[in-house]
CSV table of C-alpha atoms in Angstrom, one decimal:
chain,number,residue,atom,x,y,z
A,17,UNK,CA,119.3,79.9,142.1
A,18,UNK,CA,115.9,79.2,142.1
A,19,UNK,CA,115.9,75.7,140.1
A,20,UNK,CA,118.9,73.4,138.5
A,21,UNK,CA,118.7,72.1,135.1
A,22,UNK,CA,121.1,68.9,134.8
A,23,UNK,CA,121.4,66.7,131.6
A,24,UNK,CA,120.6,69.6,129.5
A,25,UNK,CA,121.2,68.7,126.0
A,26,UNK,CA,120.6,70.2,122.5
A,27,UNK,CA,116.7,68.1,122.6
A,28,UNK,CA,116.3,67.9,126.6
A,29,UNK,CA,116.2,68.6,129.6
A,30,UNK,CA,115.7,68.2,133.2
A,31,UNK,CA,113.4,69.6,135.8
A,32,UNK,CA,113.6,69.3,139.7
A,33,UNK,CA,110.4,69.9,141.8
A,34,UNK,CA,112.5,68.8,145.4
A,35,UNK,CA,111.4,71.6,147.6
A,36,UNK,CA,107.8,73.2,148.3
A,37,UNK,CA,105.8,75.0,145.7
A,38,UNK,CA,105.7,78.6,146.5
A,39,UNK,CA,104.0,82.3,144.6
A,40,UNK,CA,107.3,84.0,144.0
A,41,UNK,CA,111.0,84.2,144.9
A,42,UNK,CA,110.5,85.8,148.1
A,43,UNK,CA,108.8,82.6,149.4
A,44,UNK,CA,111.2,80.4,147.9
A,45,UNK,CA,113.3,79.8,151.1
A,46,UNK,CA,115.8,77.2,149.6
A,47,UNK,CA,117.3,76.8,146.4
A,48,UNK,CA,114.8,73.9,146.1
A,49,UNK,CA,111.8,76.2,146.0
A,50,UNK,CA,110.2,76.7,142.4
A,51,UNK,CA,107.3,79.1,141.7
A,52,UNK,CA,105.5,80.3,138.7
A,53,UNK,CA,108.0,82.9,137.0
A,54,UNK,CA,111.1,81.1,137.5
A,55,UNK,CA,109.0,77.4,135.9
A,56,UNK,CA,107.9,80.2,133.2
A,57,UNK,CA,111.8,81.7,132.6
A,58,UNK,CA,113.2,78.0,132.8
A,59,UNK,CA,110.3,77.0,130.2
A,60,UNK,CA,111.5,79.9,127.6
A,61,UNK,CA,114.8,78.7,127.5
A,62,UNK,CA,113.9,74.7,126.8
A,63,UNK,CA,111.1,76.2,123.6
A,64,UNK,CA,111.5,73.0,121.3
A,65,UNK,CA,113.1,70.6,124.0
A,66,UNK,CA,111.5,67.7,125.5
A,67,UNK,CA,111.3,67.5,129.0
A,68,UNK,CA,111.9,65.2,132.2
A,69,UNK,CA,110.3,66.4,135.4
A,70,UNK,CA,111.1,65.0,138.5
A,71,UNK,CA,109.1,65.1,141.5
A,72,UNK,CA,109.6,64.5,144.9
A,73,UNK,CA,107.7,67.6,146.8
A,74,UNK,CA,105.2,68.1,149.2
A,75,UNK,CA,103.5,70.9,148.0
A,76,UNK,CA,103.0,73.9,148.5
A,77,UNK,CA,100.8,76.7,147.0
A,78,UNK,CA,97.7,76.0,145.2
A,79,UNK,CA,97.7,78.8,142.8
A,80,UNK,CA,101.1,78.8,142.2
A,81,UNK,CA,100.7,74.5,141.5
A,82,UNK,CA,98.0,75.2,138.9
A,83,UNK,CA,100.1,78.2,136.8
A,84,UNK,CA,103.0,75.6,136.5
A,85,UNK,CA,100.7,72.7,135.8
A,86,UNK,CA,99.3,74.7,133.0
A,87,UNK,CA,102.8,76.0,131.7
A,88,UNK,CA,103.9,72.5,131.6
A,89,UNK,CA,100.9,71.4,129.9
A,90,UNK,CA,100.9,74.0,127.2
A,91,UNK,CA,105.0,73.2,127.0
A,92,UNK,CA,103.9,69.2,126.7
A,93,UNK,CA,101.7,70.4,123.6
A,94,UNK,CA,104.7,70.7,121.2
A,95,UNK,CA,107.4,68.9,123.0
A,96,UNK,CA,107.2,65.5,125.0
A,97,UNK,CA,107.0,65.9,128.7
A,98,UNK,CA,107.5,62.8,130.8
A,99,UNK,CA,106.9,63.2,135.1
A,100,UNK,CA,108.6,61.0,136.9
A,101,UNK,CA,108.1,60.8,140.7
A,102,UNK,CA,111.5,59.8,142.7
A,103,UNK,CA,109.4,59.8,146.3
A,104,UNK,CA,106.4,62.4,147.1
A,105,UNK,CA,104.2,64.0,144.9
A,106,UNK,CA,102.0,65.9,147.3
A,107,UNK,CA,99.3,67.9,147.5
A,108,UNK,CA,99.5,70.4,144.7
A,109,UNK,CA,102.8,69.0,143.6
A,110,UNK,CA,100.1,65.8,142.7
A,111,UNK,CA,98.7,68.3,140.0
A,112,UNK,CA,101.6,68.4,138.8
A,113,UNK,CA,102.5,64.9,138.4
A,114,UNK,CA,99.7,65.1,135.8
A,115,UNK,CA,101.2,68.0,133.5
A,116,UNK,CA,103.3,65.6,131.2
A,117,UNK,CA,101.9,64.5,127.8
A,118,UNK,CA,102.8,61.1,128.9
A,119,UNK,CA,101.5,59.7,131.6
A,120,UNK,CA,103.0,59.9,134.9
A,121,UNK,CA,105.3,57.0,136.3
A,122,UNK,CA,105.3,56.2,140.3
A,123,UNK,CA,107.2,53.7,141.3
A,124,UNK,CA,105.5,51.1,144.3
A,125,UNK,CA,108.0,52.7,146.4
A,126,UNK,CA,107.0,56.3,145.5
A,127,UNK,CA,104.1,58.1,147.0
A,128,UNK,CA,101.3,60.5,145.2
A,129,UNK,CA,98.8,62.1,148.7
A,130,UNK,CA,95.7,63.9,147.9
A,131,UNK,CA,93.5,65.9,149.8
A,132,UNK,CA,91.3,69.3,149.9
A,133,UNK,CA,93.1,72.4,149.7
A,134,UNK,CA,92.9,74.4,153.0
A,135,UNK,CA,93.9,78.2,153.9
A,136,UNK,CA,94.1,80.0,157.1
A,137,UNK,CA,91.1,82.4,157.9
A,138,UNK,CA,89.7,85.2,160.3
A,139,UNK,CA,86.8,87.4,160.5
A,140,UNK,CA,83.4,87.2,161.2
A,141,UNK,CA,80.9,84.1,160.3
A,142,UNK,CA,79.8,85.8,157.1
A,143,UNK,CA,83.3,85.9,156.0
A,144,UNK,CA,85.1,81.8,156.9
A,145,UNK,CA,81.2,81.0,155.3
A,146,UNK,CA,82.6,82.7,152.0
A,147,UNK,CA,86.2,81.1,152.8
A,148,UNK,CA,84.8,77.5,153.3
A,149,UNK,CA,82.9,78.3,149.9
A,150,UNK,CA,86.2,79.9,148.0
A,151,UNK,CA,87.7,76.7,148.9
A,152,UNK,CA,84.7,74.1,147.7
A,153,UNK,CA,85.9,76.1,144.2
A,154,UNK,CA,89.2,75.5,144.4
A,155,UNK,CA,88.4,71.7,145.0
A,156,UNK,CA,86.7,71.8,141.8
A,157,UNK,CA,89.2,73.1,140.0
A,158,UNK,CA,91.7,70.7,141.0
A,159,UNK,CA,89.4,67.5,140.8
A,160,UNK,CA,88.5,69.1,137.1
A,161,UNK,CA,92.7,68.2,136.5
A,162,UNK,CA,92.5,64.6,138.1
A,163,UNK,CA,89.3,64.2,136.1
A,164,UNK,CA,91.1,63.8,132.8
A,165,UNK,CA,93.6,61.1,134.2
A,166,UNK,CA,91.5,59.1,135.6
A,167,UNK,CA,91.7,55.3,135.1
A,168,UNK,CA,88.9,54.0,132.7
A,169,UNK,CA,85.6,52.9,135.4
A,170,UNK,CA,87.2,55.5,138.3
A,171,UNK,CA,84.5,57.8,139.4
A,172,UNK,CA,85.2,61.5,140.6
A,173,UNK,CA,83.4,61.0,143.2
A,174,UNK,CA,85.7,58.2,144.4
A,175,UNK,CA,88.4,60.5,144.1
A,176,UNK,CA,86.8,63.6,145.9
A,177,UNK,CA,86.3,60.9,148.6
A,178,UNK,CA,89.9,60.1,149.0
A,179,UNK,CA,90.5,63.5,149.2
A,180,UNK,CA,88.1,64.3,152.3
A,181,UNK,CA,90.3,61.5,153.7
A,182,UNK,CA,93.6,63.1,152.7
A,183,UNK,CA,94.8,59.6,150.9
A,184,UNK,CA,98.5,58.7,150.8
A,185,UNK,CA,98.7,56.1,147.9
A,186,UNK,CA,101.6,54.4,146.7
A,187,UNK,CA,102.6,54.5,142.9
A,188,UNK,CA,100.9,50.8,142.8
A,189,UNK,CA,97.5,52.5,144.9
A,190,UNK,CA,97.9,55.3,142.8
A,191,UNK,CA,97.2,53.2,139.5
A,192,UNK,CA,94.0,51.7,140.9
A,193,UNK,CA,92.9,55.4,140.7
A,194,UNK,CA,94.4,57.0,137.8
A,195,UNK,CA,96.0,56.2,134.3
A,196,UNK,CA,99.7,55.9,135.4
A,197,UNK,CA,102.7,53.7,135.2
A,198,UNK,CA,104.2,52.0,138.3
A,199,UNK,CA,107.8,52.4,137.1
A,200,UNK,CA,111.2,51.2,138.3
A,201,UNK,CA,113.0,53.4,140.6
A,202,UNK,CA,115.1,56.2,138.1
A,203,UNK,CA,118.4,56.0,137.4
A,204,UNK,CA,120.2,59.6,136.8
């Protein structure tokens, strides 16, 4: 059981990020795990439902973050999608936070942390040179996704800071930063 749906119903239904983001099932250590096949399996069987997502994950792969923040997306183009975060949404399980068609709600108690992705490395300099300019890439690519929910007058360049920092912002930081709602805490 790689993901549970609750609240199901004929229009809707529920999604739980509560465990790590991971490539595949044989990374997914606890039942809390979700990875890109399962999202894209679970996504299949919810074609013409709106959706709830609930967060409350640190993170996890990078890759694996930006497949599911694109299913979503695509899913959110003919259904409604609404994230909610219930405590973290962290590292690449922030991406996510962005994937609904609605924007995101994150209570003051609630937590979204940002920073640069990282990797492990070995080899000669040649090689971490190429790895330290793999990951500058990869920033980009996830700065591109915080670039379109950005608060109106928020620089990129504010938010690329934050990440060199590796920022933990509560959902009332959070909307200083980007277009959000500081929501109450969810009710299930």
């Amino acid at each position: 059981k790689c993901f549970e749906v609750k609240n199901a119903t004929a229009t809707s239904a529920d999604l739980y990020f509560y465990g790590d983001i991971v490539s595949d099932w044989w990374g997914a250590w606890q039942d809390e795990d979700q990875y890109p096949d399962a999202i894209k399996n679970f996504l299949a069987e919810q074609t013409g439902k709106d959706l709830n997502v609930y967060i409350n994950s640190g993170g996890g792969s990078v890759f694996a973050g930006i497949a599911i923040y694109n299913m979503i997306k695509r899913h959110g183009q003919n259904n409604n999608v609404k994230v909610f975060v219930d405590g973290l949404a962290g590292s690449i399980a922030s991406v996510i936070a962005f994937a609904g068609s609605d924007k995101p709600t994150i209570p003051a108690n609630a937590f979204l942390m940002i920073h640069n992705p990282w990797s492990w490395a070995e080899g000669n300099a040649k090689e971490l040179r190429k790895m330290a300019d793999d990951l500058d890439q990869i920033t980009t690519g996830i700065l591109n996704i915080y670039e379109e929910h950005l608060k109106e007058g928020v620089s990129i360049d504010t938010i690329k800071e934050l990440m060199d920092a590796e920022t933990w912002l509560n959902g009332q930081q959070a909307a200083e930063y980007f277009d959000i709602d500081v929501g109450e805490t969810r009710e299930y």
